[in-house]
Short mmCIF file of C-alpha atoms in Angstrom, two decimals:
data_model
loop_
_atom_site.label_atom_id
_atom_site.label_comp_id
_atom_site.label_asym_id
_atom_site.label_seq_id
_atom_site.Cartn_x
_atom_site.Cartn_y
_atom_site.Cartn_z
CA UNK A 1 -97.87 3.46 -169.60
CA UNK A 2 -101.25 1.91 -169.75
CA UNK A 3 -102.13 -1.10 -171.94
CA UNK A 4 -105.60 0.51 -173.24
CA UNK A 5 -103.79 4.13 -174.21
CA UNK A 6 -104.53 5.13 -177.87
CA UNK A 7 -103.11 8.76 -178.26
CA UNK A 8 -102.24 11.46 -176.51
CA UNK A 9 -102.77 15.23 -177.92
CA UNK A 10 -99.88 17.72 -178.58
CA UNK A 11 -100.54 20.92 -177.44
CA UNK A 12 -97.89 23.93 -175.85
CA UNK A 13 -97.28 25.02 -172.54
CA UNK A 14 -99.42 28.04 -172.34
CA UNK A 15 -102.44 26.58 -173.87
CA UNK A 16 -102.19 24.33 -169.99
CA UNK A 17 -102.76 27.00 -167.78
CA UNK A 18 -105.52 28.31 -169.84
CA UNK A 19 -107.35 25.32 -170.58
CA UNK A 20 -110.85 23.66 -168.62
CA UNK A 21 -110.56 20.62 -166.73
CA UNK A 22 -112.63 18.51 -169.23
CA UNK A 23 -110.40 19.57 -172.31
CA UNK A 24 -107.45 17.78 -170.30
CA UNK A 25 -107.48 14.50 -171.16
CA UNK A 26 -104.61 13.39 -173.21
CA UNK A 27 -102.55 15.82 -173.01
CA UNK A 28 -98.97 16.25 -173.58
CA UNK A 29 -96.56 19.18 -173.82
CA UNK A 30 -92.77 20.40 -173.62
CA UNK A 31 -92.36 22.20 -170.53
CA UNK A 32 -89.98 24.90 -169.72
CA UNK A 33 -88.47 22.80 -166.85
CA UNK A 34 -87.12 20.32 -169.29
CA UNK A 35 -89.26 17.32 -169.28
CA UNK A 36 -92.25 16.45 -171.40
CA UNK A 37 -95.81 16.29 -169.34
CA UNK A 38 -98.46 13.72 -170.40
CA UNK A 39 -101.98 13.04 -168.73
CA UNK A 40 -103.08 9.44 -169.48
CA UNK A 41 -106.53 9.67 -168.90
CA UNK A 42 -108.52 9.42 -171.70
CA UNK A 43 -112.07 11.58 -170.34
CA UNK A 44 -112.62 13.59 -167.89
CA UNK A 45 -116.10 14.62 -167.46
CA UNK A 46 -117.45 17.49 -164.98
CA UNK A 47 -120.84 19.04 -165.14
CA UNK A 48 -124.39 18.85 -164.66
CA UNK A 49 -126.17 15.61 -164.85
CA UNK A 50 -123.21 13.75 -166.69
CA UNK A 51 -123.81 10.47 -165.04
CA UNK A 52 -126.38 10.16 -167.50
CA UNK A 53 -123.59 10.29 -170.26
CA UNK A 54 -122.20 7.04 -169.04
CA UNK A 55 -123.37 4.80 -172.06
CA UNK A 56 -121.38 7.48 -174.40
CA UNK A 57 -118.15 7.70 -172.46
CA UNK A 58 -117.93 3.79 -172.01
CA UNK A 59 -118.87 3.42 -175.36
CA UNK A 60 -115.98 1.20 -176.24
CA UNK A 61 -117.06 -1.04 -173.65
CA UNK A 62 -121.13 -1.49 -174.67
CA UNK A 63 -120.13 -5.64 -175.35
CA UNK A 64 -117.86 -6.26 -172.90
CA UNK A 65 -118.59 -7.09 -168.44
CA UNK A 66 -118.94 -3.59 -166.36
CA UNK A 67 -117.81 -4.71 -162.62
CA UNK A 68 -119.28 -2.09 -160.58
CA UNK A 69 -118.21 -1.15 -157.13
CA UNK A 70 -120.35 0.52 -154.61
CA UNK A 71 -120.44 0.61 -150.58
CA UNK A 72 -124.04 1.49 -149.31
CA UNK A 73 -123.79 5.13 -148.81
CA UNK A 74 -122.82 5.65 -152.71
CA UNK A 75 -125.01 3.45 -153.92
CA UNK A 76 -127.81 5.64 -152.50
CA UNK A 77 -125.88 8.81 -153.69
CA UNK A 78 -125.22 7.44 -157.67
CA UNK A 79 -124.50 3.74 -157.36
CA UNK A 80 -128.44 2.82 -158.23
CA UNK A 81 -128.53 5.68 -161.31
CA UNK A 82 -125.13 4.09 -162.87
CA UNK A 83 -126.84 0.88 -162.58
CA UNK A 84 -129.73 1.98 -164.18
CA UNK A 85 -128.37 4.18 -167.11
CA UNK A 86 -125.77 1.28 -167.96
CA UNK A 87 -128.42 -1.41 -167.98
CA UNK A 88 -130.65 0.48 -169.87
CA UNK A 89 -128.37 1.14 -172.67
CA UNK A 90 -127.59 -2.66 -172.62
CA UNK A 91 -124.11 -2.85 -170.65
CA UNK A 92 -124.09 -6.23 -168.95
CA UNK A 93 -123.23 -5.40 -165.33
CA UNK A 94 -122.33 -7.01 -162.14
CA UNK A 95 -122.25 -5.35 -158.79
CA UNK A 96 -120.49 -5.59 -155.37
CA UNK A 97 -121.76 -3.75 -152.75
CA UNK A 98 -118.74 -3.57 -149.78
CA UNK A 99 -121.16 -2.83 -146.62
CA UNK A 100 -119.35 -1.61 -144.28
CA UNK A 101 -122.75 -1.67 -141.52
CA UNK A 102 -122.43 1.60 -139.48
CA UNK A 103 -118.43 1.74 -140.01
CA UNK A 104 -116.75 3.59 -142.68
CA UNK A 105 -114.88 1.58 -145.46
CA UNK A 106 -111.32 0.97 -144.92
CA UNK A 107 -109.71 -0.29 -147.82
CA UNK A 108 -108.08 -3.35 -146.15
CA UNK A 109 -107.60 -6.19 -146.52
CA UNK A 110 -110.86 -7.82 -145.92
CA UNK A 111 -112.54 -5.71 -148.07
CA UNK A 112 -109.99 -5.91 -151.15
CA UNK A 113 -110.36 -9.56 -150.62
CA UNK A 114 -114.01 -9.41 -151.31
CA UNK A 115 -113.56 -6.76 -154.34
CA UNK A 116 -111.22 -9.15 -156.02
CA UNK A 117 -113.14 -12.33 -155.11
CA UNK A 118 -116.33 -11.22 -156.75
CA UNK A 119 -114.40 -10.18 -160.10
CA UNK A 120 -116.09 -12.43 -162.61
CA UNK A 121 -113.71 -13.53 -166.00
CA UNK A 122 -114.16 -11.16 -168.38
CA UNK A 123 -114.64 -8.34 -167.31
CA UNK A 124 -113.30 -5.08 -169.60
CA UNK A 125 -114.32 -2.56 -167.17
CA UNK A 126 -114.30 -1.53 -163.91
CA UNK A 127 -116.49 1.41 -162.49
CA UNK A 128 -116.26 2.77 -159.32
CA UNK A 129 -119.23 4.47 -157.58
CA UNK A 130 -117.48 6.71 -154.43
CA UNK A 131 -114.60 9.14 -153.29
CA UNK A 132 -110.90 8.27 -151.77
CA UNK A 133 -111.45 4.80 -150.42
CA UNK A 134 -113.71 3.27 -153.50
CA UNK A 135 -111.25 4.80 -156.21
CA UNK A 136 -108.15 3.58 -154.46
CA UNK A 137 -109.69 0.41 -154.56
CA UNK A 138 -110.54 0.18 -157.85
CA UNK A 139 -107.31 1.47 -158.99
CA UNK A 140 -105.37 -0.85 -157.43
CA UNK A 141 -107.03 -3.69 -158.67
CA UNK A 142 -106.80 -1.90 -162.40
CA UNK A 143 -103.00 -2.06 -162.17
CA UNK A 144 -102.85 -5.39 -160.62
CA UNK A 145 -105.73 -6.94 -163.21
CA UNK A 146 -105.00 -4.70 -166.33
CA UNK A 147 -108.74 -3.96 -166.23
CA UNK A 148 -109.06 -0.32 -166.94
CA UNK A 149 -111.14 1.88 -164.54
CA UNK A 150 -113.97 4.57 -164.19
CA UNK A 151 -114.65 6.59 -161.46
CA UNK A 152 -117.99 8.16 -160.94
CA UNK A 153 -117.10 10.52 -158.15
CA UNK A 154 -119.92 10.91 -155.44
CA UNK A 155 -118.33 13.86 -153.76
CA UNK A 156 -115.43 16.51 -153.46
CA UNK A 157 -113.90 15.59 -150.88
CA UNK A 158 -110.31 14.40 -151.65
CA UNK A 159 -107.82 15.17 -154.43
CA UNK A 160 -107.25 11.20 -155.89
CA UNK A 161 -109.51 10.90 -158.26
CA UNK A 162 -106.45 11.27 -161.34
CA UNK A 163 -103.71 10.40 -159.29
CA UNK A 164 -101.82 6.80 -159.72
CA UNK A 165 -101.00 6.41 -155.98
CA UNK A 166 -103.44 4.12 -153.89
CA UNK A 167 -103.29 4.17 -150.32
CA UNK A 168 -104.45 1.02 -148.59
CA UNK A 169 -104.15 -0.37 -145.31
CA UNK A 170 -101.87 -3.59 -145.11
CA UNK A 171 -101.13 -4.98 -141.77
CA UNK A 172 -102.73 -2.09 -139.73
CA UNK A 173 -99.98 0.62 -141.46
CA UNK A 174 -101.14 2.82 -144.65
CA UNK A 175 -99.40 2.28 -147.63
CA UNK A 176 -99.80 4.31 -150.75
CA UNK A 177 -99.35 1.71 -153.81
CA UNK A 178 -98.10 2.51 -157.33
CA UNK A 179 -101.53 1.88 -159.25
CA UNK A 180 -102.63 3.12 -162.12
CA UNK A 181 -104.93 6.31 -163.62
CA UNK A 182 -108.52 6.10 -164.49
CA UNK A 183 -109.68 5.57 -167.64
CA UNK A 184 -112.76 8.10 -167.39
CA UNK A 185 -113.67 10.73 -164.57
CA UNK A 186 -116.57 11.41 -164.17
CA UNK A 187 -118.16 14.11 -161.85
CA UNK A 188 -121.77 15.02 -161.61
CA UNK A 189 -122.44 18.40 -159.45
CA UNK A 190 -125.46 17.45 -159.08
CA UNK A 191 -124.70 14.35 -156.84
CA UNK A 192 -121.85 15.84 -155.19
CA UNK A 193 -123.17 18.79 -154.17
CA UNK A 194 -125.45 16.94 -152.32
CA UNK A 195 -122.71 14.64 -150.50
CA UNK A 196 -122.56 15.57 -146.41
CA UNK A 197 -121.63 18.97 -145.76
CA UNK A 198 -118.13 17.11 -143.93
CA UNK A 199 -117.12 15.36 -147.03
CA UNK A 200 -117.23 18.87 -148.88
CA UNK A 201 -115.49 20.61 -146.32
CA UNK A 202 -113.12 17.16 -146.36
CA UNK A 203 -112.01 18.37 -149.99
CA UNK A 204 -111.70 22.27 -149.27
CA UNK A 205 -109.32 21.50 -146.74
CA UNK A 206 -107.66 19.34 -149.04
CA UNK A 207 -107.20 22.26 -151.58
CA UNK A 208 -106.02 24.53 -148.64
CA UNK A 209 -103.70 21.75 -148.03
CA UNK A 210 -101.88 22.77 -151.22
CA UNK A 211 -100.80 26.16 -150.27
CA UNK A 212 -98.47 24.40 -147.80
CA UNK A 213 -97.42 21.75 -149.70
CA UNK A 214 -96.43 23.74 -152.58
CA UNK A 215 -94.46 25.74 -150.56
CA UNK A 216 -92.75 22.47 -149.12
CA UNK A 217 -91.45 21.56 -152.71
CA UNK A 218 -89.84 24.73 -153.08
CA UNK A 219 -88.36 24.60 -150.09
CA UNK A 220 -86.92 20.64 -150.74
CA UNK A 221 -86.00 22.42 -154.39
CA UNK A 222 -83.64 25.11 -152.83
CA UNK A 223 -82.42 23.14 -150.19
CA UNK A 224 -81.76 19.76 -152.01
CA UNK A 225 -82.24 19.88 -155.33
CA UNK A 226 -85.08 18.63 -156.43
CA UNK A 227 -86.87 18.66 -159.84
CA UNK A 228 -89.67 21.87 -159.48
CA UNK A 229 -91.78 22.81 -162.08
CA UNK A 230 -93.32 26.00 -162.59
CA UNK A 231 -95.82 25.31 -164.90
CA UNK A 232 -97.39 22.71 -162.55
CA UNK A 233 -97.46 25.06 -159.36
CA UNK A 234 -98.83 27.46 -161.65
CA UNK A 235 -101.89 25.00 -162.91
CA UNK A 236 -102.68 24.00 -158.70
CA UNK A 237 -102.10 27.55 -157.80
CA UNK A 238 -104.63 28.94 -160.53
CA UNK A 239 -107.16 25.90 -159.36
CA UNK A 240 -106.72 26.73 -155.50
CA UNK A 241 -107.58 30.36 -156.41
CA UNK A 242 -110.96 29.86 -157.76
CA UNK A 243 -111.95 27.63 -154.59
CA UNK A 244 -111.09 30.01 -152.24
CA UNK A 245 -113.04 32.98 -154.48
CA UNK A 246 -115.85 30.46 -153.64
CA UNK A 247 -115.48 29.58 -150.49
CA UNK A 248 -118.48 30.85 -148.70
CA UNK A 249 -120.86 29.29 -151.14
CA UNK A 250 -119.54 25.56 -150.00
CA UNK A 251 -122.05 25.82 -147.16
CA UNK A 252 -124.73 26.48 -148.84
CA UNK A 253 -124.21 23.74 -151.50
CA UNK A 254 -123.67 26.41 -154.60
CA UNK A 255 -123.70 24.37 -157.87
CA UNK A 256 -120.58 26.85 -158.72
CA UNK A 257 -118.87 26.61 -155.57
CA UNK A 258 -119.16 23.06 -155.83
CA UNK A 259 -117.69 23.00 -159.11
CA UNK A 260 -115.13 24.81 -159.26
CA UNK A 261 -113.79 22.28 -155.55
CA UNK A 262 -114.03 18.94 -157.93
CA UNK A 263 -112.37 21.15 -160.94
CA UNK A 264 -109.98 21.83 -158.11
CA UNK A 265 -109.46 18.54 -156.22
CA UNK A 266 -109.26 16.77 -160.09
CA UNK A 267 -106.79 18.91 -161.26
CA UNK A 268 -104.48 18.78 -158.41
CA UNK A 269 -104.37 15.04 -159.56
CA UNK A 270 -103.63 15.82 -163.05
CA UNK A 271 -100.35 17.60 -161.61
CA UNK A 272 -99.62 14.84 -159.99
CA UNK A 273 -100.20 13.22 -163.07
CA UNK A 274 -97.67 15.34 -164.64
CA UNK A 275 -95.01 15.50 -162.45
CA UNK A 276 -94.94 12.33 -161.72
CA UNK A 277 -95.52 12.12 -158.05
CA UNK A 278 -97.51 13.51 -155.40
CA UNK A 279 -95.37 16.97 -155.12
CA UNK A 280 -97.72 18.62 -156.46
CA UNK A 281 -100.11 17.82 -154.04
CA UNK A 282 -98.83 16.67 -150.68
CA UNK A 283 -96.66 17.39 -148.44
CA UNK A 284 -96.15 17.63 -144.95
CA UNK A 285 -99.83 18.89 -143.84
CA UNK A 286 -100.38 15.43 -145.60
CA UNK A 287 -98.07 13.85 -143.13
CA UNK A 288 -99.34 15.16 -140.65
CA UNK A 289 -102.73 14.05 -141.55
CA UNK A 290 -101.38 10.43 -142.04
CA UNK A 291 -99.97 9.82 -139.15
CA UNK A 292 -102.81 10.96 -137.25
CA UNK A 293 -104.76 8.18 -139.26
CA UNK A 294 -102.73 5.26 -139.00
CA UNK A 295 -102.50 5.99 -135.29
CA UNK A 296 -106.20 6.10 -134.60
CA UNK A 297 -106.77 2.94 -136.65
CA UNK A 298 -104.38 1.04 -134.91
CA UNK A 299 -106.71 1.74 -131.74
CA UNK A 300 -109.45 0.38 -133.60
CA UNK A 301 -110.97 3.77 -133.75
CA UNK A 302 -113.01 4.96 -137.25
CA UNK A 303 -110.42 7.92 -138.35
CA UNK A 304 -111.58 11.72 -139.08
CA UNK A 305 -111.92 11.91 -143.27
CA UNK A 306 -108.79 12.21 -144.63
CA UNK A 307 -109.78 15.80 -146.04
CA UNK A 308 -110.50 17.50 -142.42
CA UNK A 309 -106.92 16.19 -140.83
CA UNK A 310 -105.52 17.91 -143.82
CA UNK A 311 -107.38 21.08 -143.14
CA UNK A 312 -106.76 20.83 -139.48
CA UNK A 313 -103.22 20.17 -140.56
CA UNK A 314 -102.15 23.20 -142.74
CA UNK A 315 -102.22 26.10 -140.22
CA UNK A 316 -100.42 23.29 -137.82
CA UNK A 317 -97.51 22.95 -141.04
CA UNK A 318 -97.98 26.74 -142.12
CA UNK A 319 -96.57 27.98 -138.36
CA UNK A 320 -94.17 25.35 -138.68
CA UNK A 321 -92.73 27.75 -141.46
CA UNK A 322 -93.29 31.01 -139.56
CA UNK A 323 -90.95 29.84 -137.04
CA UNK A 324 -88.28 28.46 -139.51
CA UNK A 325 -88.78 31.28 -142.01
CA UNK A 326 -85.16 32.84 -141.08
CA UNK A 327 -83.50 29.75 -142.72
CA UNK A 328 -85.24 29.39 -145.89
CA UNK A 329 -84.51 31.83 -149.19
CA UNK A 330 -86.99 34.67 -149.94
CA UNK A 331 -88.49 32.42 -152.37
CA UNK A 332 -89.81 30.13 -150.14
CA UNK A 333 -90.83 33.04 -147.57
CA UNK A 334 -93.58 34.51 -150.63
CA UNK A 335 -95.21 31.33 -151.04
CA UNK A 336 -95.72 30.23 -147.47
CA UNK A 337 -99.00 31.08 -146.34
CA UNK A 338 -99.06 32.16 -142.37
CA UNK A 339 -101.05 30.22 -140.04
CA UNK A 340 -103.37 32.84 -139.42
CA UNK A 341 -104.27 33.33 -143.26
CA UNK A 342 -105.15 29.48 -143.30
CA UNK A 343 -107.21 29.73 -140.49
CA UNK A 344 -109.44 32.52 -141.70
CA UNK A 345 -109.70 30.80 -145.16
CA UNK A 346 -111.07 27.84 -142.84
CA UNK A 347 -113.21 29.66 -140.52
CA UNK A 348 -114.56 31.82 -143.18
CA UNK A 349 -116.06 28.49 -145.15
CA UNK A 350 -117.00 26.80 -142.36
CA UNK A 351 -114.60 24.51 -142.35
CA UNK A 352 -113.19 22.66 -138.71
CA UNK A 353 -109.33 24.07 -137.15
CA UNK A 354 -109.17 22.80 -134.18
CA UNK A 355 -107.40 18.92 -133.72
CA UNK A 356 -110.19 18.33 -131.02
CA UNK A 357 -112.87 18.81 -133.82
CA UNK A 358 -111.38 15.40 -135.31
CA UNK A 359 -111.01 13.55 -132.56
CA UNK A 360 -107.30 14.07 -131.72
CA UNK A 361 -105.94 13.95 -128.20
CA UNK A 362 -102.62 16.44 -127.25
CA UNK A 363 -100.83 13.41 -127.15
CA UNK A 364 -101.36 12.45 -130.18
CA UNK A 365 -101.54 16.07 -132.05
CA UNK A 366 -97.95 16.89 -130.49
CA UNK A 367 -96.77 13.18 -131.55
CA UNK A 368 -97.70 14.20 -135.01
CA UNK A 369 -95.83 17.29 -135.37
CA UNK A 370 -92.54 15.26 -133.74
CA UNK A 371 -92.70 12.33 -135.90
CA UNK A 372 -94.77 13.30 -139.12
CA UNK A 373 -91.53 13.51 -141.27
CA UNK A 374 -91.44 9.58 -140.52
CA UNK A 375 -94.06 8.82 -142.78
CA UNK A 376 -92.61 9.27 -146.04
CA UNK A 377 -89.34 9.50 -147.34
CA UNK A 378 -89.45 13.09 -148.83
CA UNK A 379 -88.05 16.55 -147.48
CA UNK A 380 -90.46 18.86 -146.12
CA UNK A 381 -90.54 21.65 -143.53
CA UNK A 382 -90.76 19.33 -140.51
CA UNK A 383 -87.20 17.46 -141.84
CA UNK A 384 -85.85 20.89 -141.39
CA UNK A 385 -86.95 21.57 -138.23
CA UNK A 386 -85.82 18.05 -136.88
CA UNK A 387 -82.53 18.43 -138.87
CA UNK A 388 -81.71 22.20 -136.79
CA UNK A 389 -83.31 20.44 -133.41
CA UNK A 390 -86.02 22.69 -133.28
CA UNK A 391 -88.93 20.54 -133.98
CA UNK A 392 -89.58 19.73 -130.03
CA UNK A 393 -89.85 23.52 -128.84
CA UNK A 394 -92.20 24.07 -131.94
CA UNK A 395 -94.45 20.84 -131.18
CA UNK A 396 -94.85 21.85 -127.75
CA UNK A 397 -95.56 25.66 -128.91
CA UNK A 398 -98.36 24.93 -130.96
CA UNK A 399 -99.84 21.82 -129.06
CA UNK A 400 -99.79 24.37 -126.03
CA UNK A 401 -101.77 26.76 -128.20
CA UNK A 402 -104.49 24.43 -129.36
CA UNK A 403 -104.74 22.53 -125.93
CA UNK A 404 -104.90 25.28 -123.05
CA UNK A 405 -105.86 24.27 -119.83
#
């Protein structure tokens, strides 16, 4: 539990599934799966213009250091406003810029070096100015510093921004650290519905992502076990619905459309949040998507946004369960989307299918489907296929399919 947490607010379980992401800070409730939920974040913010709120929700901070992180792209996008805003309402700030040139940032270990080398003494708060890599960054120096964190999210294009994990790259392999949650989110539509069209489609394939995964916890519930909670798939499935109502507005930057993607893509962390882990939110579309990553990156190649692998990655996972569905309970069977619903949800936002749209050789796509279950230790669809020896007549299948001659 976090250092800097005050209270948290009692409320019951169906007043969750009913309430709007900015009335979920703080929360905490008895669940009907047995445990007690809590979100330690103390604001989350969405809207219109909010950035210009900053003074208010950092209020506790006004007389202490704000060390604010930027690359070059967000500081275009929001970095120079937060700046501005914070400076104007007397914050005393320092900022780090991590320039990555023409590259994209890769959290490594270069540029964690630099973030942590240009933290002055005394700082109370960290703000973040970004999407995935800047808030994994930040939040992994929160837990390691016990400096608290804001993020100021420049687009919706991942679904970390109130999860605790932090996946960095450490000796060429991604690993997801134990971190810590932010102290304030804070998303302004109208910077993020500005963000390249890519990083928006990044986080709608993220949120498709979801429809798999949450089938993959049921399925590692009635095959091994595992804690499931209803309430939770519930809250994601509820948030997933109001994306894909949207859908065909992404494209044409709709404040709404945008909206309701960050609602989306910040809830999906507050389940994570409240489960505990990433179940709510990953699984083996995520793998997938992972492995693909670490690969390229090893080459020294920039790697697809984590967002669009995912997206690529769910109709890959969801025929991965039409072609096990005879040995999982009907349970599993209703909530498994089939690969060709996923790929019309895709198509029909505009959103990229194909593995050769990211850069992915056949090698490299059918390595993926044999050996994503290597990258984390957690049950999912492709551990059953590998467990009943299937899992090398379905890679070929569906690498055949996307990779004719």
């Amino acid at each position: 539990m976090r250092y800097w947490q005050e209270y948290l607010r009692d409320i019951n379980m169906d007043e969750i599934l009913n309430m709007q992401i900015n009335d979920m800070a703080k929360v905490e409730f008895e669940c009907s799966c047995g445990r007690k939920h809590f979100l330690d974040i103390d604001k989350i913010v969405m809207g219109q213009g909010v950035i210009s709120r900053l003074p208010e929700i950092l209020s506790d901070y006004v007389k202490e250091k704000i060390y604010i992180l930027y690359d070059q792209n967000t500081y275009r996008a929001a970095g120079r406003k937060v700046k501005e805003v914070l400076e104007d309402a007397d914050f005393q700030v320092k900022c780090t810029v991590l320039d990555s040139g023409d590259q994209i940032l890769i959290p490594d270990e270069k540029a964690v070096g630099k973030m942590f080398m240009e933290l002055e003494a005394g700082t109370g708060m960290i703000v973040a100015v970004g999407s995935g890599t800047l808030n994994d960054m930040a939040k992994y120096m929160s837990s390691r510093t016990k400096i608290p964190y804001t993020i100021v999210c420049t687009a919706p294009s991942m679904d970390g921004y109130a999860s605790s994990g932090a996946p960095l790259m450490n000796g060429g392999r991604k690993i997801s650290y134990t971190a810590t949650l932010a102290y304030a989110i804070v998303g302004d539509t109208d910077v993020m519905k500005e963000a390249p069209m890519r990083m928006i489609l990044a986080g709608y394939g993220d949120i498709i992502g979801k429809l798999t995964c949450l089938a993959d916890w049921r399925l590692s519930h009635e095959l091994t076990g595992e804690y499931y909670c209803e309430t939770i798939v519930k809250l994601v499935q509820k948030a997933i619905q109001k994306v894909v109502d949207h859908r065909k507005g992404l494209e044409q930057r709709q404040e709404e459309a945008v909206r309701y993607l960050i609602e989306a893509l910040t809830l999906t962390g507050v389940a994570m949040g409240l489960a505990g882990n990433s179940r709510p939110a990953s699984g083996a579309e995520h793998m997938l998507s992972h492995y693909w990553e670490m690969k390229v990156i090893a080459r020294g190649e920039n790697p697809e946004l984590h967002g669009i692998k995912v997206g690529i990655a769910t109709p890959v996972i969801a025929e991965v369960f039409d072609e096990m569905q005879d040995l999982f309970p009907e349970s599993v069977k209703e909530m498994a989307p089939s690969a060709d619903q996923i790929k019309t949800l895709m198509k029909e936002a505009g959103a990229p299918i194909k593995p050769q749209e990211a850069g992915l050789d056949k090698d490299l796509f059918y390595r993926g489907i044999l050996e994503g279950n290597t990258v984390r230790d957690r049950f999912s669809i492709l551990d059953l296929a590998v467990k009943e020896n299937r899992i090398e007549r379905i890679a070929r299948k569906i690498t055949d399919e996307y990779y004719q001659e």
